[in-house]
Coordinates of C-alpha atoms in Angstrom, one line a residue:
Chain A
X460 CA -4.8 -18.7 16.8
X461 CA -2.7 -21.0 18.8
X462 CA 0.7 -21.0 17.5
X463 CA 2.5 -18.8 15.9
X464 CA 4.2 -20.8 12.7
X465 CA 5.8 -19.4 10.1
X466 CA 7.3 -20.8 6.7
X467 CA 8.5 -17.6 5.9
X468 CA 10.6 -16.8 8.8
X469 CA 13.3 -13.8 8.0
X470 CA 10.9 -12.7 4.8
X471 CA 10.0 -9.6 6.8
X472 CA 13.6 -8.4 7.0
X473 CA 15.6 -5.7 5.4
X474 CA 17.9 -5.9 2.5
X475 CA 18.6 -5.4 -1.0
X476 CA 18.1 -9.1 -1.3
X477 CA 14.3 -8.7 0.3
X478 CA 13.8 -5.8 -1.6
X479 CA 13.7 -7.4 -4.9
X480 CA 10.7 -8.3 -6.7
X481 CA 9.8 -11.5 -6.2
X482 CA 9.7 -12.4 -10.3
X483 CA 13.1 -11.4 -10.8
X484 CA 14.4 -13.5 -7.5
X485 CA 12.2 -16.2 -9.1
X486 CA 13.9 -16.3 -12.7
X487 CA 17.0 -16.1 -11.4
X488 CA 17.2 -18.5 -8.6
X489 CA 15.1 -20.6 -10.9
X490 CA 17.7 -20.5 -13.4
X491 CA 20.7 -21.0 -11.0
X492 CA 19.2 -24.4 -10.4
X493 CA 18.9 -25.4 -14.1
X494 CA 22.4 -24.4 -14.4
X495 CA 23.9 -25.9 -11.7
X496 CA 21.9 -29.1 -12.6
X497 CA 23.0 -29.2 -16.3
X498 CA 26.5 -28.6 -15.0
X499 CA 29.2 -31.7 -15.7
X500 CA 30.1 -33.8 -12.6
X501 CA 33.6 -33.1 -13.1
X502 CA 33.5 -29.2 -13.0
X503 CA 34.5 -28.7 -9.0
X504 CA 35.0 -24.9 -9.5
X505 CA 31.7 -24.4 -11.2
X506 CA 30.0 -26.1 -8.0
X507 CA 32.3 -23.7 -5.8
X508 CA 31.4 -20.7 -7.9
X509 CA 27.5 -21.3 -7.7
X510 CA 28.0 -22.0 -3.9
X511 CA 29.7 -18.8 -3.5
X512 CA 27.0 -17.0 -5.6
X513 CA 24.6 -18.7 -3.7
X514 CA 26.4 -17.4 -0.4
X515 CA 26.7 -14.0 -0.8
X516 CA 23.5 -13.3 -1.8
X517 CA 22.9 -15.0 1.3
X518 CA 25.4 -13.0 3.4
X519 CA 23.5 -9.7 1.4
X520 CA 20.4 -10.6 2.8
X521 CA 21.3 -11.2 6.5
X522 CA 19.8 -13.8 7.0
X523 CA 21.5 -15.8 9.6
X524 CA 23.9 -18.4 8.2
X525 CA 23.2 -20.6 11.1
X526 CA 19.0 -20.6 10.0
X527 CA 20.3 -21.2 6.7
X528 CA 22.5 -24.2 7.2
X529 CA 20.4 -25.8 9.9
X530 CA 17.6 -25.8 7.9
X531 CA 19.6 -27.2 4.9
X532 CA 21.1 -30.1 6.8
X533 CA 17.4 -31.8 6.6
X534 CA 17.6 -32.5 3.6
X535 CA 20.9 -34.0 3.2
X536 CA 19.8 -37.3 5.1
X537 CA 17.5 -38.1 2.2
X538 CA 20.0 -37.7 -0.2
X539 CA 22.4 -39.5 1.4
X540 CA 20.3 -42.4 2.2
X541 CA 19.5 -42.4 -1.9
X542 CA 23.3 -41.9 -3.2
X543 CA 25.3 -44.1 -0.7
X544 CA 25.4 -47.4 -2.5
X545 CA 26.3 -45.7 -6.0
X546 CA 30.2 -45.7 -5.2
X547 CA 29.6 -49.2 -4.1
X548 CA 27.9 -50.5 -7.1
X549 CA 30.3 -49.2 -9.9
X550 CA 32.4 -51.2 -12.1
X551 CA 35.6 -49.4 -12.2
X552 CA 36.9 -50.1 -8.4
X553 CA 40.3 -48.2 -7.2
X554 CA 41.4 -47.9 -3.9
X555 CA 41.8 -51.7 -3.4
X556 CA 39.0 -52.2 -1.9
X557 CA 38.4 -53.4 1.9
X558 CA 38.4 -57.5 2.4
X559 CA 37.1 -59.0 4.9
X560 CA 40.0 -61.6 4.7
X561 CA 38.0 -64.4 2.6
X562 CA 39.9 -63.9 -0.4
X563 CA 38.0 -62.6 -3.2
X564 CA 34.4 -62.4 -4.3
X565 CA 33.6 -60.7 -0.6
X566 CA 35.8 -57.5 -1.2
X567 CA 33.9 -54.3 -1.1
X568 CA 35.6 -51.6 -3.2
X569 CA 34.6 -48.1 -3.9
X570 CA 34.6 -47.0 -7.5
X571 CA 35.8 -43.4 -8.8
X572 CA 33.2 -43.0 -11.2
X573 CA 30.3 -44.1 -8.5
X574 CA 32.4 -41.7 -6.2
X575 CA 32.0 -39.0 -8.8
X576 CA 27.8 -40.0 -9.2
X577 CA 28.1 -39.5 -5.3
X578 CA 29.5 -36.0 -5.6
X579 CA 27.3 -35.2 -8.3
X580 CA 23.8 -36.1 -6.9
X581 CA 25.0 -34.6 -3.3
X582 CA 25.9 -30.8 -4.8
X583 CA 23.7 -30.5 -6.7
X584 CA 20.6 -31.1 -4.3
X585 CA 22.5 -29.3 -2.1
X586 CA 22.8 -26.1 -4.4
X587 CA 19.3 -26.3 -5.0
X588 CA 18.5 -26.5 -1.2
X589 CA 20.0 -23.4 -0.6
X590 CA 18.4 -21.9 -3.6
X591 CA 14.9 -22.7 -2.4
X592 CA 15.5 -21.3 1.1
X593 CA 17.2 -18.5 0.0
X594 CA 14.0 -17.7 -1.9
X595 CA 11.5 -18.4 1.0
X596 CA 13.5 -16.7 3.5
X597 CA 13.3 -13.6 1.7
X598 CA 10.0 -13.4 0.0
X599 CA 7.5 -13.6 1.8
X600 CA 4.6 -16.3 1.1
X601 CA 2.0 -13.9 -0.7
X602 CA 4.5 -11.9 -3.1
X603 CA 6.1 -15.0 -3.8
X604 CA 2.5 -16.5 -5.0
X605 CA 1.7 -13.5 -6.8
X606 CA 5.5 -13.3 -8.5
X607 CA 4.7 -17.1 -9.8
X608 CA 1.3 -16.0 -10.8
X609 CA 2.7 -12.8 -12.4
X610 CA 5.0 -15.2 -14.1
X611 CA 1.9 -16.8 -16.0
X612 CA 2.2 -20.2 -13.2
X613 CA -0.9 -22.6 -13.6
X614 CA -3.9 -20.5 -11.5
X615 CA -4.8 -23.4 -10.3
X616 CA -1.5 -24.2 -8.5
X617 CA -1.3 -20.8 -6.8
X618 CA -4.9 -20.9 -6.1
X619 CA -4.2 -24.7 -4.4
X620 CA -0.9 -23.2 -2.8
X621 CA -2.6 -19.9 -1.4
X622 CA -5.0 -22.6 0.2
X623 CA -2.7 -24.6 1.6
X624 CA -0.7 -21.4 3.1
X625 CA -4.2 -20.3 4.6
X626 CA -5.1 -23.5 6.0
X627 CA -2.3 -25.3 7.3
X628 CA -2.0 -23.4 10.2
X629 CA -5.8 -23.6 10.8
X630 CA -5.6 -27.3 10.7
X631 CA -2.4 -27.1 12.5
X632 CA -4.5 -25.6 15.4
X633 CA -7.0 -28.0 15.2
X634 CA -4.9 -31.2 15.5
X635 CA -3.1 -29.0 18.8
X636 CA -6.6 -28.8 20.1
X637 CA -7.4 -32.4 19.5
X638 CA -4.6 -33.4 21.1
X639 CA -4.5 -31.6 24.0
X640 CA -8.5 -32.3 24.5
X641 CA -7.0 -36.2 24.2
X642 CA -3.7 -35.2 26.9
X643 CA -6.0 -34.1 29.4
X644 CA -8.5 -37.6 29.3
X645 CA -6.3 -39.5 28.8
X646 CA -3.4 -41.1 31.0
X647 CA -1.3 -43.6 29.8
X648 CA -2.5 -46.5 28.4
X649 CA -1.0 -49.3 25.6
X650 CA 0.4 -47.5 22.4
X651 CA -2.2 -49.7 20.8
X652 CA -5.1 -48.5 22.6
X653 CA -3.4 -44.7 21.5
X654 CA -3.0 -45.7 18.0
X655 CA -6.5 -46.4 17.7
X656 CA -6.7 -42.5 19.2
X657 CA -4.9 -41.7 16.7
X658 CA -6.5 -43.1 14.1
X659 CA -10.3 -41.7 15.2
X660 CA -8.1 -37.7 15.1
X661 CA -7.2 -38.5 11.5
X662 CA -10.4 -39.5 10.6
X663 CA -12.1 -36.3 12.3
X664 CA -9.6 -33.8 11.2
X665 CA -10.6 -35.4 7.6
X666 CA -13.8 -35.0 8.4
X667 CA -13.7 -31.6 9.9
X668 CA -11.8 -30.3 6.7
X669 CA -14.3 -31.8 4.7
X670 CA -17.0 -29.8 6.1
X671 CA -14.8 -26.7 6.4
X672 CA -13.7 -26.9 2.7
X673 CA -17.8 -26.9 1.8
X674 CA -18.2 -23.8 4.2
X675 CA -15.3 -21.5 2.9
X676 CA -16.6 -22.4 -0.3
X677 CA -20.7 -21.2 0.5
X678 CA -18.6 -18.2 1.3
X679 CA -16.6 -17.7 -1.8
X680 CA -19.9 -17.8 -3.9
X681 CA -21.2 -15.9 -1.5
X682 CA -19.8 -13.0 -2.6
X683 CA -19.9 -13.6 -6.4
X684 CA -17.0 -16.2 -7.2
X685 CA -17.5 -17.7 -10.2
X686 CA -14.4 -19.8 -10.5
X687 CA -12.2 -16.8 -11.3
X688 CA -9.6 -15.3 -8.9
X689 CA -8.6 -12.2 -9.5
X690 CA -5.4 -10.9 -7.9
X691 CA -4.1 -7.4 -7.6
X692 CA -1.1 -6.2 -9.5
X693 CA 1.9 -5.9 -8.0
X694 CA 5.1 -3.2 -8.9
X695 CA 6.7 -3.9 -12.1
X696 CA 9.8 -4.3 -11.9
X697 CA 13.2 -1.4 -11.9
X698 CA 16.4 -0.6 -12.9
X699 CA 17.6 -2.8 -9.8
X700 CA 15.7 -6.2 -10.7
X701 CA 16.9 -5.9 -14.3
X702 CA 20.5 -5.5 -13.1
X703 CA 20.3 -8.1 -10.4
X704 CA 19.0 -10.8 -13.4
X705 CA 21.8 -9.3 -15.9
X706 CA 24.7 -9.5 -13.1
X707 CA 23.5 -13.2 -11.5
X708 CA 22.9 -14.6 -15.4
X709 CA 26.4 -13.8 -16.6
X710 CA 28.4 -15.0 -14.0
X711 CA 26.3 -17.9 -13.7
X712 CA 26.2 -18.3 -18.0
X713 CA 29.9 -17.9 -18.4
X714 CA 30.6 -20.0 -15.0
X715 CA 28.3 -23.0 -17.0
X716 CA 29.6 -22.5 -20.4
X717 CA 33.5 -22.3 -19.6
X718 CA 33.0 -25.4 -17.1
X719 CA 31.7 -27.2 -20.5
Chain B
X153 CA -37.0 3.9 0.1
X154 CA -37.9 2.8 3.5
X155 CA -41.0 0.7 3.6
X156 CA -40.4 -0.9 0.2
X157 CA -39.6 -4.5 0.5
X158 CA -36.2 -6.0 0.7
X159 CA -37.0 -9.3 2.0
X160 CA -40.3 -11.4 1.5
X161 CA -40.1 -15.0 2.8
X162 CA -43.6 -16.8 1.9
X163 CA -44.0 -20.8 3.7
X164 CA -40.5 -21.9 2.7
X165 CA -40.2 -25.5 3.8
X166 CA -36.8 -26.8 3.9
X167 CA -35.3 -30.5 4.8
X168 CA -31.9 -31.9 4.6
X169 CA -31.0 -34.7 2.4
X170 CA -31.6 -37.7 5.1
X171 CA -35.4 -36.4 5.7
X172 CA -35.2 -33.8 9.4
X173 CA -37.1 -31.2 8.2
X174 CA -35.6 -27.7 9.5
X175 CA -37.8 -25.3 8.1
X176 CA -41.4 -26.2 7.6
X177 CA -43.4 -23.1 6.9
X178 CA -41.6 -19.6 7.1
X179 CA -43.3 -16.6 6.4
X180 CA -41.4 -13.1 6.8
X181 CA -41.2 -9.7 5.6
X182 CA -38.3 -7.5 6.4
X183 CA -39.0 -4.2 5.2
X184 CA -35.9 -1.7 3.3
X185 CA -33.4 0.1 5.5
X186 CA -34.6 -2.0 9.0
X187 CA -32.5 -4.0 11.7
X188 CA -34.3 -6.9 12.3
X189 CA -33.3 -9.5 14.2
X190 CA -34.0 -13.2 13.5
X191 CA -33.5 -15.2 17.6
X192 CA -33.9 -18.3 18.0
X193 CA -32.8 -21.7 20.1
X194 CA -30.2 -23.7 19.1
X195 CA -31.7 -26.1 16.0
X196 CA -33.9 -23.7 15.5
X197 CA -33.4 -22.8 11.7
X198 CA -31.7 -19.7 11.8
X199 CA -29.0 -20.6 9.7
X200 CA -30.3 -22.9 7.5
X201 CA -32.8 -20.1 6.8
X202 CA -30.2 -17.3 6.3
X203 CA -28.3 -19.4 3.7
X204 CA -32.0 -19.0 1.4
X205 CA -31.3 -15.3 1.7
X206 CA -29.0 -15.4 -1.5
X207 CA -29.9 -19.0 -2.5
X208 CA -27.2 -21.1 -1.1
X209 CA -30.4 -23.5 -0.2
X210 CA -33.3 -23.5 -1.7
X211 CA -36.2 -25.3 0.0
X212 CA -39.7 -25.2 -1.7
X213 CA -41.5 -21.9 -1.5
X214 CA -41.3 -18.7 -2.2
X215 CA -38.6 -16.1 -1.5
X216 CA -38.4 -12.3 -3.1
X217 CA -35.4 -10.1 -2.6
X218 CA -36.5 -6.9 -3.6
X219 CA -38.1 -7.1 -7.0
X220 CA -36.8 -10.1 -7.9
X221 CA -37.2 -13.3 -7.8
X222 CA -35.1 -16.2 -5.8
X223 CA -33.9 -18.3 -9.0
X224 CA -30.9 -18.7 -11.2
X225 CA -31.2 -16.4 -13.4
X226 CA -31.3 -13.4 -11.1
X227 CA -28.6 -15.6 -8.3
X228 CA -25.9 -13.1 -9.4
X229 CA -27.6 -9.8 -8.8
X230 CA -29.2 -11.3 -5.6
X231 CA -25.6 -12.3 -4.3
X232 CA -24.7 -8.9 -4.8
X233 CA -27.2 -7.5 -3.0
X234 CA -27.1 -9.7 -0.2
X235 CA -24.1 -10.2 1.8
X236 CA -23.6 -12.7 4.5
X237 CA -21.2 -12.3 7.1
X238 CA -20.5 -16.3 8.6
X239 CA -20.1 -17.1 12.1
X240 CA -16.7 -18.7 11.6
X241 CA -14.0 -15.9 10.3
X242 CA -11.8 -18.5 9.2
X243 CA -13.9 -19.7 7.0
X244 CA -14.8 -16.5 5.5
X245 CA -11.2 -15.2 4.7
X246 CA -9.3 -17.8 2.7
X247 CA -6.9 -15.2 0.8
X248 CA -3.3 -14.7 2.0
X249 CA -3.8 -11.1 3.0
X250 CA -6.1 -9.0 4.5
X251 CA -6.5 -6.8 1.5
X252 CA -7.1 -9.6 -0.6
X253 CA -10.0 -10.8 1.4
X254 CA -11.2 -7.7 1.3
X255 CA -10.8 -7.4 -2.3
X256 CA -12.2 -10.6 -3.1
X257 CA -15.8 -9.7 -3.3
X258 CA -15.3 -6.2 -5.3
X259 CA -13.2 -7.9 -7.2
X260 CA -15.2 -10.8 -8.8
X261 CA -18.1 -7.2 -9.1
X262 CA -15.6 -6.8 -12.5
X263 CA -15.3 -3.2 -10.6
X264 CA -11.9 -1.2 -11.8
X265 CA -8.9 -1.3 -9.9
X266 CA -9.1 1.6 -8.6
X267 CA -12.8 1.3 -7.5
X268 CA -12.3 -2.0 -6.0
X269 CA -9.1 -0.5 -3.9
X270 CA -11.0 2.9 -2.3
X271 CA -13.9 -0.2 -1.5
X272 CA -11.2 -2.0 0.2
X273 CA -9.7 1.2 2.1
X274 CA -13.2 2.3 3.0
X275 CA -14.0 -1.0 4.6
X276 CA -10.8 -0.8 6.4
X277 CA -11.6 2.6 7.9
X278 CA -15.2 2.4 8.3
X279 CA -14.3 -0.8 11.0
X280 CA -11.0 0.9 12.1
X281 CA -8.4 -2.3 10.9
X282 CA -6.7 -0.2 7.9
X283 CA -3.2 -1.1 10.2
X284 CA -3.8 -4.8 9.4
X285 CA -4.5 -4.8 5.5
X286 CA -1.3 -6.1 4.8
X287 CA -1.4 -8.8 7.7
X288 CA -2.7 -12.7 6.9
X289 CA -5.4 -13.4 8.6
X290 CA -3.8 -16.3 10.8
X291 CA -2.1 -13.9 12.4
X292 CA -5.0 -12.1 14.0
X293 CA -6.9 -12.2 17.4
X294 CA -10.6 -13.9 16.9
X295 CA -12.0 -9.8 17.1
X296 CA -10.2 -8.9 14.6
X297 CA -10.8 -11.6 12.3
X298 CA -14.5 -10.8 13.4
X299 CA -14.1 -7.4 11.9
X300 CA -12.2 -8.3 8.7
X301 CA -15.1 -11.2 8.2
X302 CA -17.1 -8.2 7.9
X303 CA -15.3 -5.6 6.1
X304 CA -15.1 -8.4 3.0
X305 CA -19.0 -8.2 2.8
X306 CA -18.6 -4.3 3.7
X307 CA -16.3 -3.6 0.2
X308 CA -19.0 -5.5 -1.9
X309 CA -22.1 -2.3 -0.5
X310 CA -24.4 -4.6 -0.9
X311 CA -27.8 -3.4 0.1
X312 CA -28.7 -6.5 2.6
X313 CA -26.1 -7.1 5.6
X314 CA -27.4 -10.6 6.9
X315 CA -25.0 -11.5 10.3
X316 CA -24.8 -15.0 11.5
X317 CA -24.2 -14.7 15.4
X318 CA -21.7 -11.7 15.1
X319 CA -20.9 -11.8 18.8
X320 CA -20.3 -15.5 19.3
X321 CA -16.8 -15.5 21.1
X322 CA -16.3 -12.1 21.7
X323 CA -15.4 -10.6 25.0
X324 CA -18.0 -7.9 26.6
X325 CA -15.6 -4.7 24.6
X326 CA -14.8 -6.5 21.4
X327 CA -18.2 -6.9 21.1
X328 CA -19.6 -3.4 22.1
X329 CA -17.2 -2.1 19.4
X330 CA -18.9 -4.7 16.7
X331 CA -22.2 -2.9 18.3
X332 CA -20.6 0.7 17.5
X333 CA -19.2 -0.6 13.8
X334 CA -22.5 -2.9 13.1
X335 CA -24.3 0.1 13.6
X336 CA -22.6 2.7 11.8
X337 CA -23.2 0.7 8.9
X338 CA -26.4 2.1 6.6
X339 CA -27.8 -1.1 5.2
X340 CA -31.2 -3.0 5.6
X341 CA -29.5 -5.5 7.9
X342 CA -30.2 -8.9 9.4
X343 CA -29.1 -10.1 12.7
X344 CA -29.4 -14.0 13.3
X345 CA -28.2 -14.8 16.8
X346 CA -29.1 -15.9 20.0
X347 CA -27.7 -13.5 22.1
X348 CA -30.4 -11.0 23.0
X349 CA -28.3 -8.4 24.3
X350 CA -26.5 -7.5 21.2
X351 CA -30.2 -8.1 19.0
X352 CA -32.2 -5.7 21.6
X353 CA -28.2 -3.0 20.7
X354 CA -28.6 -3.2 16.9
X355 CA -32.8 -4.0 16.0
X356 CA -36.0 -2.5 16.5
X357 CA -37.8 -5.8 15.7
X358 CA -37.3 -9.3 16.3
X359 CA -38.2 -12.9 15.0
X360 CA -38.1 -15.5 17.0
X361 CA -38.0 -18.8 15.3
X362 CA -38.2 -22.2 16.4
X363 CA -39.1 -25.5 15.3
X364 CA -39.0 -24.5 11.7
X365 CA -41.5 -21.7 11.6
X366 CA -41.8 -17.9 13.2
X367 CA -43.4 -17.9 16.6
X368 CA -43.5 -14.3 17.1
X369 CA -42.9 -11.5 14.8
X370 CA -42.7 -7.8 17.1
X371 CA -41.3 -5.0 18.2
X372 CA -38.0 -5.8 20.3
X373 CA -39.6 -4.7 23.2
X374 CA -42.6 -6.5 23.2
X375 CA -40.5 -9.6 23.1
X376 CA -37.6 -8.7 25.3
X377 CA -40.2 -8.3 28.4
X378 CA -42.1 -11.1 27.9
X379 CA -40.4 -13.8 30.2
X380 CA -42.9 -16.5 29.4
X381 CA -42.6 -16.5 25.8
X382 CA -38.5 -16.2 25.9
X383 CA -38.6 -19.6 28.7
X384 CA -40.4 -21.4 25.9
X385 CA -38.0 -20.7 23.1
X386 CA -34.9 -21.3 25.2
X387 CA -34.2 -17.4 25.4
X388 CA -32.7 -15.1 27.8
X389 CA -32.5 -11.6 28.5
X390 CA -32.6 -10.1 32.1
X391 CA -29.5 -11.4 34.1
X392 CA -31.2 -14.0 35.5
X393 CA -28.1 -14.9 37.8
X394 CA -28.3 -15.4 41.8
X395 CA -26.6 -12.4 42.9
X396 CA -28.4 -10.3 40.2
X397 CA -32.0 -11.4 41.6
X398 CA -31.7 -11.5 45.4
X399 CA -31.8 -8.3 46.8
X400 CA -28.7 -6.7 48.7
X401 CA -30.1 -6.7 52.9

């Protein structure tokens, strides 16, 4: 172990938030994002209703606001670069529009409706940003798995996302090792003589899961797998979970249906 | 039911797919309830030969676990029977938490519940780790990976413990505790390594294998003294060091 990563930074904390089982954080969050999704582009308070939902239960579970939005913020770049034109494109143009003092065809105007589309696309993926981390940062990896898996999720999915979980940091470690066996040999040097470097670590770290992939696998059947996981059960779920899903639901439900 | 058979190896010939023959004539009998210890050079065969133990390979010849036979129909009562601890932990615990690891093996037994959990804590005792049953194993030192690695062949009580070099990496404590836990451990048990230290702690007899086939079959003694016969199979065992062989004036 090199590095200590984690995905699930802040899952370890305290709070009724973190307390929760996993399902009933799952259904709800999973429902917030259905709602806010299905929610008209026009409804402004709905959006600032879900936001504040989605901010409290942040604020509940102490995690750090500044985690939260930093972590957020990587996403909006994507969005952005995908939405920007839309105000540009739209028919309807207000605003007059900016010329560039040729007279006509070469006036760029924003539209309202493309303005709205704008709006739209950037709340919404932004609600659902928060959502997701909100989730991760207080579930840890493993509950969160089992509260998919509980949830009667595809096996085969959790059994390809426990992987993952296991092995990205061992893979992680190898490509550190890699590259610091290539730091200290090599100095310098043209970025195309690297980028063949490069290219020879890809194909060994393919190589090297390859192999690795065969060996956990001699050690699965090893000790009797026959293609069938089976998990432990985890708590069922209380009084609390049950009023945490009632509470979220209706202000959420009645926030969707009287923005309608 | 010591002095019954548990393993009975006869001229098993193995070669990989692209023709280097690795095994080319074993013959071994490793008796119920012993330690024996397979040693060996590097290339040697030792851990091509341990994966026959429960059939992972299977060259040509003739191998008997207990009563029965190597062959498919029996591969799921052999498996249980035999566990192999690998030399890589990482590649041996592949579940998000220790537990689960631990679990694993009881678990695919079709034991109960409750019987596959007092496995699991009894595992986690018997190598002194229950603090870390709710860790992931990325987020433990190489030693204790070591000891989880074999607390997930531990749960499944399997009757054959066969190690592949359980001291590789380990500093001169870790492993002397691995020594202590190995040993507690009542099992017929294999030990394939090259390090003669830890084979002449946990065996009474060894193997020494090279080229494909068994060059000597004794008592660990017999083999630990005889320089001439350890310098032909790449093996050490006295600190052969400077300042351990000149005298002090």
């Amino acid at each position: 172990m090199m590095e200590h990563s984690f995905l699930d930074k802040y899952s370890t904390l305290k709070s009724p938030i973190h307390s929760l089982n996993p399902k009933s954080k799952i259904i709800v969050l999973f429902l917030l994002l259905i709602i806010s999704v299905s929610t008209k582009p026009t409804s402004f308070l709905a959006f600032g209703i879900y936001a504040l939902v989605v901010f409290s239960l942040i604020a509940l579970s102490k995690v750090p606001f500044k985690y939260v939005i930093k972590k957020s913020l990587v996403v909006i770049p994507f969005v952005v670069m995908v939405a920007i034109f839309i105000p540009f494109l739209k028919k309807d143009a207000v605003g007059g529009g900016i010329s560039f003092g040729f007279g006509g065809a070469d006036t760029i105007s924003v539209s309202y409706s493309g303005l709205i589309i704008f709006f739209n696309i950037l709340i919404k993926s932004y609600i659902g940003v928060l959502t997701v981390i909100l989730l991760s940062s207080t579930t840890s990896f493993t509950k969160l798995l089992k509260g998919f898996e509980e949830l009667k999720a595809p096996k085969f999915m959790i059994m390809l996302a426990s992987f993952t979980y296991r092995y990205l940091f061992v893979l992680a470690d190898e490509v550190i090792k890699m590259k610091r066996a290539r730091d200290s040999r090599c100095f310098g040097g043209k970025w195309l003589w690297h980028a063949k470097t490069i290219g020879h670590m890809i194909g060994s770290l393919f190589l090297r899961s390859y192999e690795r992939a065969e060996r956990v696998y001699i050690a699965m059947i090893s000790r009797g797998y026959e293609g069938e996981f089976n998990r432990i059960a985890t708590p069922s779920m209380k009084a609390g979970d049950f009023a945490f899903i009632t509470l979220l639901l209706t202000i959420l439900l009645s926030t969707r249906i009287l923005a309608a | 039911m010591r002095n019954g058979t548990a393993i009975d190896v006869k001229d098993l010939h193995f070669s990989y797919p692209d023709g280097t023959k690795v095994l080319t004539g074993v013959n071994l009998r490793i008796h119920t309830g012993e330690s024996v210890a397979i040693v060996g050079p590097n290339g040697a065969g030792k851990s091509t030969l341990l994966l026959h133990f429960n059939g992972i390979l299977t060259g040509s010849g003739d191998i008997r676990i207990f009563d029965m036979n190597l062959e498919k129909k029996n591969m799921k009562k052999i498996r249980q029977k035999v566990g192999i601890v690998f030399q890589n932990p990482d590649d041996q615990l592949f579940c998000p938490t220790v537990y689960e690891d631990i679990a694993f093996g009881p678990n695919n037994m079709q034991l109960s519940v409750m019987e596959v959990d007092s496995r699991v804590n009894e595992a986690l005792t018997t190598l002194s780790i229950s603090e870390l049953k709710d860790k992931s194993a990325h987020h433990l030192s190489f030693g204790q990976r070591k000891r989880v690695a074999i607390a997930t062949v531990l749960a499944m009580k399997s009757d054959i413990l066969v190690f592949d070099e359980p001291s590789s990496n380990l500093d001169p404590i870790t492993k002397r505790k691995l020594v202590k836990a190995i040993n507690s451990i009542d099992a017929t048990k294999v030990i394939v390594t090259q390090d003669l230290f830890l084979a002449a702690e946990l065996c009474e007899r060894a193997i020494i294998i090279n080229h494909g086939e068994v060059v000597k079959d004794a008592k660990m003694q017999e083999i630990l003294y005889d320089a001439q016969l350890l310098h032909e199979n790449n093996l050490e065992f006295a600190s052969r060091c400077k300042i351990c062989v000149s005298k002090p004036k």
